[in-house]
Short mmCIF file of C-alpha atoms and ligand atoms in Angstrom, two decimals:
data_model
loop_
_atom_site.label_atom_id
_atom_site.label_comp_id
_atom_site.label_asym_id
_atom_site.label_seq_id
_atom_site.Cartn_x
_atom_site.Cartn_y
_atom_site.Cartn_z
CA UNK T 1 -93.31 -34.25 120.93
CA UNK T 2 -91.07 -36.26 123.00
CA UNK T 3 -87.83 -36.02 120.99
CA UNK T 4 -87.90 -32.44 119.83
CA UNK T 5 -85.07 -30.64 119.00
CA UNK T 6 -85.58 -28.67 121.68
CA UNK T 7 -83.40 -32.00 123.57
CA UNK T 8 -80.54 -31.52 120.90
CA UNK T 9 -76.84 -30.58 122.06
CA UNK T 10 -75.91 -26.91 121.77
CA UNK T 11 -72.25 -25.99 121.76
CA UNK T 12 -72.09 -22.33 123.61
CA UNK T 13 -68.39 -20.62 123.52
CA UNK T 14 -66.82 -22.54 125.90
CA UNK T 15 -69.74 -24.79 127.21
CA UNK T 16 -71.21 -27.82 125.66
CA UNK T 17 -75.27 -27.69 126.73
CA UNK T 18 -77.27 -31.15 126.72
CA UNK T 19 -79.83 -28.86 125.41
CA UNK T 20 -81.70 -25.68 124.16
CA UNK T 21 -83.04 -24.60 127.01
CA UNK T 22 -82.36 -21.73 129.06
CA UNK T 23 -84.04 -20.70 132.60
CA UNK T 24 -84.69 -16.94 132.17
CA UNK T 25 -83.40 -14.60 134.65
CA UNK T 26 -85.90 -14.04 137.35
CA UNK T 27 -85.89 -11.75 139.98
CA UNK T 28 -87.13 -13.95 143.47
CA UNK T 29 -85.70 -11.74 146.22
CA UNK T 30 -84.64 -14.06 148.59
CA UNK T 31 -81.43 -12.87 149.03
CA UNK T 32 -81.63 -10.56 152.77
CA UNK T 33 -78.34 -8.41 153.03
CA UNK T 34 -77.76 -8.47 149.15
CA UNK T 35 -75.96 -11.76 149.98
CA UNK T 36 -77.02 -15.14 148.51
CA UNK T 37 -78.08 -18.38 150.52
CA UNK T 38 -77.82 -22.02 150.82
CA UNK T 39 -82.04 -21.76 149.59
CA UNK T 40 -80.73 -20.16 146.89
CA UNK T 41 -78.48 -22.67 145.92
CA UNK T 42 -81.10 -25.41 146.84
CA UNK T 43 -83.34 -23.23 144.03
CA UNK T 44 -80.59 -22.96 141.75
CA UNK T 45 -79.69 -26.72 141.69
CA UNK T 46 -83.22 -28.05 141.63
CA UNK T 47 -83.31 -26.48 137.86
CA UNK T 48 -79.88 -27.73 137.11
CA UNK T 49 -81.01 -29.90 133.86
CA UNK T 50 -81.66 -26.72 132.02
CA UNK T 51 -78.86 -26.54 129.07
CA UNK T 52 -78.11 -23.25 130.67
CA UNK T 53 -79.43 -20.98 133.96
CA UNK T 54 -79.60 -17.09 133.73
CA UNK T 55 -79.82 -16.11 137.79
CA UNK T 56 -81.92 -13.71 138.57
CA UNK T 57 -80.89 -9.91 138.15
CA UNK T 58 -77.46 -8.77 140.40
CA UNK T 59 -76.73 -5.62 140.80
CA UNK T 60 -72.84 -4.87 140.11
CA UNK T 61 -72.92 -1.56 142.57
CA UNK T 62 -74.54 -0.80 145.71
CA UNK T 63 -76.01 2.02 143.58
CA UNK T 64 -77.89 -0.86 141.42
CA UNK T 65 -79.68 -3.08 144.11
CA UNK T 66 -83.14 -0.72 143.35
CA UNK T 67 -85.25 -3.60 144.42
CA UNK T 68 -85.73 -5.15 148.47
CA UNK T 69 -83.45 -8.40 149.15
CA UNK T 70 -81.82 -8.63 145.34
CA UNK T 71 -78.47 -9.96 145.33
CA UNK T 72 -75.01 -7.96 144.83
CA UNK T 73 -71.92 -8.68 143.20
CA UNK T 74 -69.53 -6.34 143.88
CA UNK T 75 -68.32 -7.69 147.85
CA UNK T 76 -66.33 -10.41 149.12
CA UNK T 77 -69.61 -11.51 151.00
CA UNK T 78 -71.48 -11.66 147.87
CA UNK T 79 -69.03 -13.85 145.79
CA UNK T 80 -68.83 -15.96 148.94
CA UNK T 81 -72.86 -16.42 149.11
CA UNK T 82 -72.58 -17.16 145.20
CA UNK T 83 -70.10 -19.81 146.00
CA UNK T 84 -72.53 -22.00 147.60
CA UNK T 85 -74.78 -21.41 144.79
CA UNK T 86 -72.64 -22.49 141.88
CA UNK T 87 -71.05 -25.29 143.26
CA UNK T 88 -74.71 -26.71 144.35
CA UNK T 89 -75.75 -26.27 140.40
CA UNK T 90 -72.13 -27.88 138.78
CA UNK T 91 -72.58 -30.87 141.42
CA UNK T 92 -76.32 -31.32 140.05
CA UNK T 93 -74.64 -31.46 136.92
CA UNK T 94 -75.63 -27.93 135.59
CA UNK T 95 -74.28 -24.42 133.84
CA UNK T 96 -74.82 -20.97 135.26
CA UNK T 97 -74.52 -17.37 134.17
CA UNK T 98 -74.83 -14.59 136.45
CA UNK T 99 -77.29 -11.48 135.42
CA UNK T 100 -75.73 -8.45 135.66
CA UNK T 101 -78.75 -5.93 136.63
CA UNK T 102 -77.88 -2.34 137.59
CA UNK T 103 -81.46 -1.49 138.84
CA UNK T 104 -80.61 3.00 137.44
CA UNK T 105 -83.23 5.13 137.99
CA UNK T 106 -86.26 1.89 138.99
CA UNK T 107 -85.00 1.92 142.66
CA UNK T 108 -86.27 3.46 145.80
CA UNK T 109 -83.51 4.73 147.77
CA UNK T 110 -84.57 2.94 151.08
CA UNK T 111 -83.68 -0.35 149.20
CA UNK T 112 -79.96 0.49 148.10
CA UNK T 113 -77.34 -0.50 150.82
CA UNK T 114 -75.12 2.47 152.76
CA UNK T 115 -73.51 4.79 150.63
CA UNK T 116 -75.98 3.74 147.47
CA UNK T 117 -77.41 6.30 145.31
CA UNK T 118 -80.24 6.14 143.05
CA UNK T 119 -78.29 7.14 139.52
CA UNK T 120 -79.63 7.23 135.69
CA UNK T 121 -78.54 9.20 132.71
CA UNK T 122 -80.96 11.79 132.99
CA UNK T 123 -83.46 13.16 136.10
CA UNK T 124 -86.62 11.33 134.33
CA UNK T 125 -89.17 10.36 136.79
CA UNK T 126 -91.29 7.23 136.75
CA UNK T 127 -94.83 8.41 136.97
CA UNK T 128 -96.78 5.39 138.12
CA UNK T 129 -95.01 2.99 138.92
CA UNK T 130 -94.43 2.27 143.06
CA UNK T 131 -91.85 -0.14 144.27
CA UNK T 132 -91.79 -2.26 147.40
CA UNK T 133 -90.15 -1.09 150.58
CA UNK T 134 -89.46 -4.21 153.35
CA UNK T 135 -89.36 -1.09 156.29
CA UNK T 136 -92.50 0.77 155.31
CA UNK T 137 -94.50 -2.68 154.49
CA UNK T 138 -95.92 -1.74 151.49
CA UNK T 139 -95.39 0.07 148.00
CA UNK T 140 -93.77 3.43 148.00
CA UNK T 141 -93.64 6.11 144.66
CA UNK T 142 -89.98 6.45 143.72
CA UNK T 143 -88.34 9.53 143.95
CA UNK T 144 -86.74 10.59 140.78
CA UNK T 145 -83.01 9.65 140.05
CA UNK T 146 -80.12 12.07 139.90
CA UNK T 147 -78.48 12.54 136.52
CA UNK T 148 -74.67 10.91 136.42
CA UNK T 149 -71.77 13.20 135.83
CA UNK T 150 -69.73 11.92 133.31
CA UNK T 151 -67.00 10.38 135.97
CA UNK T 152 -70.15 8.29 137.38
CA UNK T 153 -70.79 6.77 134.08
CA UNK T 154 -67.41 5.46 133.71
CA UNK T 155 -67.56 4.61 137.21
CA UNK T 156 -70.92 2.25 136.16
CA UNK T 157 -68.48 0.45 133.21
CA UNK T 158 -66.12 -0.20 135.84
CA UNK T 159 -68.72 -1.55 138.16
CA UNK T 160 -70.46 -4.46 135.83
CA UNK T 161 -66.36 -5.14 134.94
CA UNK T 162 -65.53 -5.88 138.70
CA UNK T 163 -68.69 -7.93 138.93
CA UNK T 164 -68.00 -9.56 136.31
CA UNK T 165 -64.68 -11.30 137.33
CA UNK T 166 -66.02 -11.59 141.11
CA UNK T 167 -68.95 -13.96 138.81
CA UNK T 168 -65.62 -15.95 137.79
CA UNK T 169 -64.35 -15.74 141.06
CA UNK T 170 -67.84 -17.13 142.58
CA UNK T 171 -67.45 -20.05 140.11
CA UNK T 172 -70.13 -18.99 137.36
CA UNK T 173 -69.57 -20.13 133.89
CA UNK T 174 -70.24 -16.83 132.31
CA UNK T 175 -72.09 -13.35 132.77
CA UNK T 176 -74.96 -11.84 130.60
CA UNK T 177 -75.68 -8.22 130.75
CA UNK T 178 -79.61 -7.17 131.28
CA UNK T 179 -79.62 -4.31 128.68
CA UNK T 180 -83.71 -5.30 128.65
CA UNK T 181 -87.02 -4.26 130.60
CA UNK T 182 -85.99 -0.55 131.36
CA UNK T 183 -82.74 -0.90 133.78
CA UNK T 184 -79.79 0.90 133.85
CA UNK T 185 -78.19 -0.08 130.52
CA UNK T 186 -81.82 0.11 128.50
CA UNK T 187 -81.86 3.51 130.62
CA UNK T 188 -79.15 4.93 128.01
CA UNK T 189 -80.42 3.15 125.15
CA UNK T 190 -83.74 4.74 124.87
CA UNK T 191 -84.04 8.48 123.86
CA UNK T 192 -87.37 8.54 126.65
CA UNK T 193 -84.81 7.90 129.78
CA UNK T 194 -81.50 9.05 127.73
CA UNK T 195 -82.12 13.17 127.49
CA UNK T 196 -78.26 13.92 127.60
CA UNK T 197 -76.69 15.88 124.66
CA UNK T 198 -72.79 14.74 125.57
CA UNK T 199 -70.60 11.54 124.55
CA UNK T 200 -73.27 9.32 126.30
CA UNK T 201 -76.25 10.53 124.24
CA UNK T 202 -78.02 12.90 121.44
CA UNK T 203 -77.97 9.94 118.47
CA UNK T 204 -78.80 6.35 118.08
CA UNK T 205 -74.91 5.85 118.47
CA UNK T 206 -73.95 7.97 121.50
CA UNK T 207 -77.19 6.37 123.51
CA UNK T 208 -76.05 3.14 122.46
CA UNK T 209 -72.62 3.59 123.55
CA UNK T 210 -72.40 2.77 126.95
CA UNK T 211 -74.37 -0.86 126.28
CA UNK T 212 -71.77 -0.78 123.54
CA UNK T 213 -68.62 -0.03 125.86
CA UNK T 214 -69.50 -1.93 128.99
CA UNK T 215 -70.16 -5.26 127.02
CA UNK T 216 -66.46 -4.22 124.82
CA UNK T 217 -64.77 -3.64 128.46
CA UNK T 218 -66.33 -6.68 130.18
CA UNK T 219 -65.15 -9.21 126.97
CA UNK T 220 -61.94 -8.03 127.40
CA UNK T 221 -62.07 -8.78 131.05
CA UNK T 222 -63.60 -11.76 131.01
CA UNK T 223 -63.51 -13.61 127.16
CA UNK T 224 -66.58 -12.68 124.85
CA UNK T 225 -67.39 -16.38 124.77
CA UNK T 226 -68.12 -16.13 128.90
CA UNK T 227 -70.74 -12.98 128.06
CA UNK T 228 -74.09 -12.52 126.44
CA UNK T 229 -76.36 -9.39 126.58
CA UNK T 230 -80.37 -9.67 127.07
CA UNK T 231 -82.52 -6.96 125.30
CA UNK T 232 -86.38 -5.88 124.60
CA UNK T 233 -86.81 -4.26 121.88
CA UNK T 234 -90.26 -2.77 121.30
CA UNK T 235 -90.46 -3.46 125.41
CA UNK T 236 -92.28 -0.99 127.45
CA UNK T 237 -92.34 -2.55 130.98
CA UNK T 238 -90.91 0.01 133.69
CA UNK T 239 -92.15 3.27 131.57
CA UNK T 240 -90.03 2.83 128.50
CA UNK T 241 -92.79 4.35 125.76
CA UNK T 242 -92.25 2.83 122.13
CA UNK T 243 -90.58 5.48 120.04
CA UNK T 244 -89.21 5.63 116.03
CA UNK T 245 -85.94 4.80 116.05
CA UNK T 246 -85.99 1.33 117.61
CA UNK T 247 -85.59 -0.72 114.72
CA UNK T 248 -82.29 0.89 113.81
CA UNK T 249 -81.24 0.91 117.52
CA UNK T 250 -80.89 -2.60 117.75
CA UNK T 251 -79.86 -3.54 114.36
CA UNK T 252 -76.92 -0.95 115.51
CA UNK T 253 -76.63 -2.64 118.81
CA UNK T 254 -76.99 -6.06 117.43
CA UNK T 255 -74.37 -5.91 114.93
CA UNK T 256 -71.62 -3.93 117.53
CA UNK T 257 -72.45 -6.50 120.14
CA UNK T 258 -71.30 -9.36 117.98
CA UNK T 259 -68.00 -7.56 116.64
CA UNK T 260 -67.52 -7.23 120.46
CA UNK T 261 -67.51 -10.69 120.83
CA UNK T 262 -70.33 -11.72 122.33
CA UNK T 263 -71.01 -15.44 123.04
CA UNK T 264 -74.91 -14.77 122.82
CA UNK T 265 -77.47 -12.29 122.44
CA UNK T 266 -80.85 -12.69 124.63
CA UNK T 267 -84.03 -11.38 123.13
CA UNK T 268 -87.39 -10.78 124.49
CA UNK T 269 -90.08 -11.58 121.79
CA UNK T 270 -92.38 -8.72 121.78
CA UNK T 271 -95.10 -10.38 121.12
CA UNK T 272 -95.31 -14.09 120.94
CA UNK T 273 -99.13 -14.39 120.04
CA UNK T 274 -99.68 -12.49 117.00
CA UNK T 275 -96.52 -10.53 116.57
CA UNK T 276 -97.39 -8.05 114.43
CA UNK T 277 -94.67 -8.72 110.82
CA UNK T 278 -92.16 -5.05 111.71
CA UNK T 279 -90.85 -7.01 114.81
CA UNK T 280 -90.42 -10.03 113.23
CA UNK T 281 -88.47 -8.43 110.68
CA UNK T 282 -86.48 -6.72 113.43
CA UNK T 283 -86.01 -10.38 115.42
CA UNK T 284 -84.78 -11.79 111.65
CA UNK T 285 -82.39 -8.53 111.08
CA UNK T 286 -80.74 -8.20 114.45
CA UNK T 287 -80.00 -12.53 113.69
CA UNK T 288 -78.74 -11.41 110.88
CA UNK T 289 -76.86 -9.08 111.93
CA UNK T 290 -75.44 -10.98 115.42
CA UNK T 291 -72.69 -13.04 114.48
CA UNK T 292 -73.20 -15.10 117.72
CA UNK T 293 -75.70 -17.49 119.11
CA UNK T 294 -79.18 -16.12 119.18
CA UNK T 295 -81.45 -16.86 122.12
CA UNK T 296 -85.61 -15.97 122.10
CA UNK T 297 -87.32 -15.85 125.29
CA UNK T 298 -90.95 -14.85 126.30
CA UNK T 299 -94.33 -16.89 126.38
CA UNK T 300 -92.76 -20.11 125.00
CA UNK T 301 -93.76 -23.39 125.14
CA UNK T 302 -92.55 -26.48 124.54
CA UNK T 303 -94.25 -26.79 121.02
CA UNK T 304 -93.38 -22.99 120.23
CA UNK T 305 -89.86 -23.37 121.08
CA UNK T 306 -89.28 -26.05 118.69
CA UNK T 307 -91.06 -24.55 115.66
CA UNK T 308 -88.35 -21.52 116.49
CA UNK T 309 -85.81 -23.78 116.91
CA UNK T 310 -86.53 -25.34 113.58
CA UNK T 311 -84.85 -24.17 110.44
CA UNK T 312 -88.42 -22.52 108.24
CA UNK T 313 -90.33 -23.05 111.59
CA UNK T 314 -91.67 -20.70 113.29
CA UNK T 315 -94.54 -18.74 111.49
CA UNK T 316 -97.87 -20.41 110.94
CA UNK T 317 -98.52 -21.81 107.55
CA UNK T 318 -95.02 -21.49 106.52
CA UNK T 319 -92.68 -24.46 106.09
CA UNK T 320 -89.47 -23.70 104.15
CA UNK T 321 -86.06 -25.72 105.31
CA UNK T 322 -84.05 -23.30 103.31
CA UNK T 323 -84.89 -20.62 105.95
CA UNK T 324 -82.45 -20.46 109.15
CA UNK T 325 -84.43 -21.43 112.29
CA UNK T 326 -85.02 -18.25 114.37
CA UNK T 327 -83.45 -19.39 117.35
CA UNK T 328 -80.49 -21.49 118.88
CA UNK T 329 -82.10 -21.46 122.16
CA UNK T 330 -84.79 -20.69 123.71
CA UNK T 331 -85.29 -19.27 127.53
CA UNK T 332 -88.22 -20.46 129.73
CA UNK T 333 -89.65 -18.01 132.56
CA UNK T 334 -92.37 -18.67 134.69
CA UNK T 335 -92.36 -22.43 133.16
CA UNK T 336 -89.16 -23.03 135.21
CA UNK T 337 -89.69 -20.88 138.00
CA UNK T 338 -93.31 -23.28 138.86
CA UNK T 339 -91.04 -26.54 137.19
CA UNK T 340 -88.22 -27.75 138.52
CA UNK T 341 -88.08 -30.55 136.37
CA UNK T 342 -89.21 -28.38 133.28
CA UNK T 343 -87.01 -31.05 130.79
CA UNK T 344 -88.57 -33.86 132.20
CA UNK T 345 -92.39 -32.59 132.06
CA UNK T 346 -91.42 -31.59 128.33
CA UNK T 347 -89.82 -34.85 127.60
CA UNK T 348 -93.04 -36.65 129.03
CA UNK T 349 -95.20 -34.40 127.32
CA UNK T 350 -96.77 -34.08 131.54
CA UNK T 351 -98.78 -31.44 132.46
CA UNK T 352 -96.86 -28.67 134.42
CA UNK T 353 -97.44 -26.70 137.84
CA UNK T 354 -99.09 -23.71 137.71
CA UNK T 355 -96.71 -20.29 139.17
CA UNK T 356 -97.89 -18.62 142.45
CA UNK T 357 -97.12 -15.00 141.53
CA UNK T 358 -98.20 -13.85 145.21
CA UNK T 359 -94.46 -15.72 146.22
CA UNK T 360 -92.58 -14.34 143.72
CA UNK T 361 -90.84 -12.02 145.38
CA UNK T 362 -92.00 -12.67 149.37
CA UNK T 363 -88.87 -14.10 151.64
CA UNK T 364 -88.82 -18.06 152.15
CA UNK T 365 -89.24 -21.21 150.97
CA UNK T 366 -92.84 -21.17 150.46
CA UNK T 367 -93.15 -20.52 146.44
CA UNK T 368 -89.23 -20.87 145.82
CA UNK T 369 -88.23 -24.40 146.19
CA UNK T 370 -91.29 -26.28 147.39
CA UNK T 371 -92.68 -26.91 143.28
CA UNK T 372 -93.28 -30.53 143.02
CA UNK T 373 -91.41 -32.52 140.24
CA UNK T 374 -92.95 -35.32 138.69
CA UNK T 375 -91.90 -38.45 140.83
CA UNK T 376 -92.31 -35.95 144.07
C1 LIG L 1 -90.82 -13.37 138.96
C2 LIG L 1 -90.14 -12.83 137.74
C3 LIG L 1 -88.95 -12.13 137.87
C4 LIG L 1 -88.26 -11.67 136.74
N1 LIG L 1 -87.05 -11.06 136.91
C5 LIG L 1 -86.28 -10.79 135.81
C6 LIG L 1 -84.92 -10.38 135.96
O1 LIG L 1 -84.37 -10.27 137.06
N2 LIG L 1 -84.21 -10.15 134.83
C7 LIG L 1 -84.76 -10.28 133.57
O2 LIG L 1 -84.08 -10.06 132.57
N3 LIG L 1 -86.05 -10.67 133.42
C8 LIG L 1 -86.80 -10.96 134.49
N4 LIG L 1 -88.08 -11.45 134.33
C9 LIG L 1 -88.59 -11.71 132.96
C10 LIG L 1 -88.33 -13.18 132.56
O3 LIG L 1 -86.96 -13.44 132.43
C11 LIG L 1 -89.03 -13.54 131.25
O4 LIG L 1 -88.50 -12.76 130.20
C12 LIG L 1 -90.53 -13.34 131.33
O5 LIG L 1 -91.06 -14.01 132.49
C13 LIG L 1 -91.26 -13.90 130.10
O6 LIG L 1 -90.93 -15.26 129.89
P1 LIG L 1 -91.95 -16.43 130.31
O7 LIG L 1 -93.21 -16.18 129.53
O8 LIG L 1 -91.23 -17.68 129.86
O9 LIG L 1 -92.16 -16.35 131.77
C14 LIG L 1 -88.80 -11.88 135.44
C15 LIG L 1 -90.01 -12.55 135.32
C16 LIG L 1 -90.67 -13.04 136.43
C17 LIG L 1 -91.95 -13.82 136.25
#
């Protein structure tokens, strides 16, 4: 499917993409200090002919930066380091946003920088999962977070704002909040992490509000058509158990998101093989309810990112034009991080490089920017 629509032109707030395809954010740790690199920018730049790149997760406070050698926003350093990296992807001809990932209570305290503290809304420990330390050399259990006072989680709003105009500052095109996989701003969301009984939590609405606020406060900042917001509902990576209310939760937090503003919402599919039919209604409603461009990411293909991209596509067996397509965009993982020439290879209909998870996350070239593209 050389020509798919997957290749069509995308018009995104202020941007014009050649295309429908988004790099997902993805965490790759090469960034010692908290400060990005020229590799980074040589990474960055190699997958500039996506329609739009999502960096991996920055944290907006030195209270957010859970994980060994993530990247920072909030310092002159840091929008200096970023410099480098979005000029290298607008000379290769490319669009970035910057992921705004405030790591909460999934951070080991040897990790955060001087003066960080490991914060969440509520003292609710992570039971099994470890984390990586660079000074013990291994994986370490992670001591359980301290609750915020209310002062700390205005403090947080203020944070991702700052960040977010140092991500103009740096050059970035825009900013998308991770409000997905069990981070700070999921943290409030769910009633497992969210045990506080003030303004910040006790309902659907009061858990929801400080995804709610921080996206309101960072579109004023910034311009709604520079921000989107990623999500996973039904998600349950980092200890976030599946609970009742989640299909309300993010038809609430769909529909407040786009009277916010918001340029684009970022979805993780549940459950791209099989997806059982409650989530798909969910995935339909929150469209529905989103007045902005609607993005699906998550075990895609090339061939499963056009049926979603095609108005009645989509479900097996099911072919009906009147139906919107379920997707504007779609956002490519793992396929990008192995690919740098992901477009081409789709375009081609080539085979693509497998990913090397054991470099993920290790320091270095090896794994990051040494993926062979086609003519390589
Ligand atoms: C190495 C790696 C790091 C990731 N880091 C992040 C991250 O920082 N922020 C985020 O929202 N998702 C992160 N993810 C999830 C991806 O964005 C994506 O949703 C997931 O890989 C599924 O999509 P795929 O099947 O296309 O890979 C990461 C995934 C991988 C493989």
């Amino acid at each position: 499917m050389p020509d798919s629509i997957l290749f069509d032109r995308f018009r995104l707030g202020r941007l014009e993409l050649p295309n429908r395809a988004v790099m997902s954010p993805m965490t790759r740790s090469r960034a010692s200090g908290s400060i990005p690199n020229a590799l980074m920018a040589e990474y960055y730049a190699q997958r500039a002919s996506a329609g739009l790149i999502v960096t991996e997760g920055v944290s907006p406070s030195p209270n957010g930066l859970g994980y060994a050698r993530i990247p920072g926003l909030w310092s002159d350093e840091q929008v200096e380091g970023w410099r480098l990296v979005t000029e290298a992807v607008h000379e290769a001809g490319g669009r970035i946003f910057a992921q705004l990932m405030h790591t909460g209570r999934v951070a080991h305290p040897a990790n955060l920088p001087e003066g960080g503290r490991v914060l969440a809304p509520a003292a609710v420990a992570l039971e099994e999962t470890r984390m990586w330390v660079d000074e013990a050399g291994g994986t370490l259990p992670i001591p359980v977070a301290d609750r915020m006072e209310p002062a700390e989680v205005e403090a947080a709003i203020s944070e991702y704002v700052h960040a977010a105009q140092n991500a103009l500052e740096a050059g970035f095109d825009g900013v998308e909040l991770h409000g997905a996989n069990g981070y700070l701003i999921e943290q409030f969301i769910h009633p497992h992490t969210n045990r506080r009984m003030d303004a910040w939590g006790g309902s659907v609405a009061t858990r929801c509000r400080f995804a709610i606020e921080t996206a309101e406060r960072v579109a004023a900042a910034i311009g709604g058509d520079r921000l989107g917001m990623r999500l996973s509902p039904y998600g349950v990576f980092n200890e976030m158990p599946l609970h009742d209310e989640i299909d309300i939760t993010y038809a609430h937090l769909a529909r407040q998101l786009g009277e916010a503003g918001l340029v684009y919402l970022h979805v993780i599919d549940p459950s791209p093989q099989g997806t059982p039919q409650a989530r798909e209604d969910l995935k339909a409603s929150m469209r529905d309810e989103f007045a902005g461009a609607f993005v699906l990411a998550g075990g895609y293909d090339h061939e499963r990112a056009a049926a979603v991209l095609t108005p009645g596509g989509g479900d097996a067996g099911v072919d009906d034009e009147t139906r919107p397509a379920k997707a504007d965009l779609v956002a490519f993982g793992r396929p990008f991080l192995a690919n740098p020439d992901l477009l081409e290879r789709f375009r081609r209909g080539a085979d693509l490089n497998e990913p090397r998870p054991e470099l993920f996350y290790s320091p270095g070239a090896e794994g990051y920017t040494d993926y062979p593209t086609l003519d390589a």
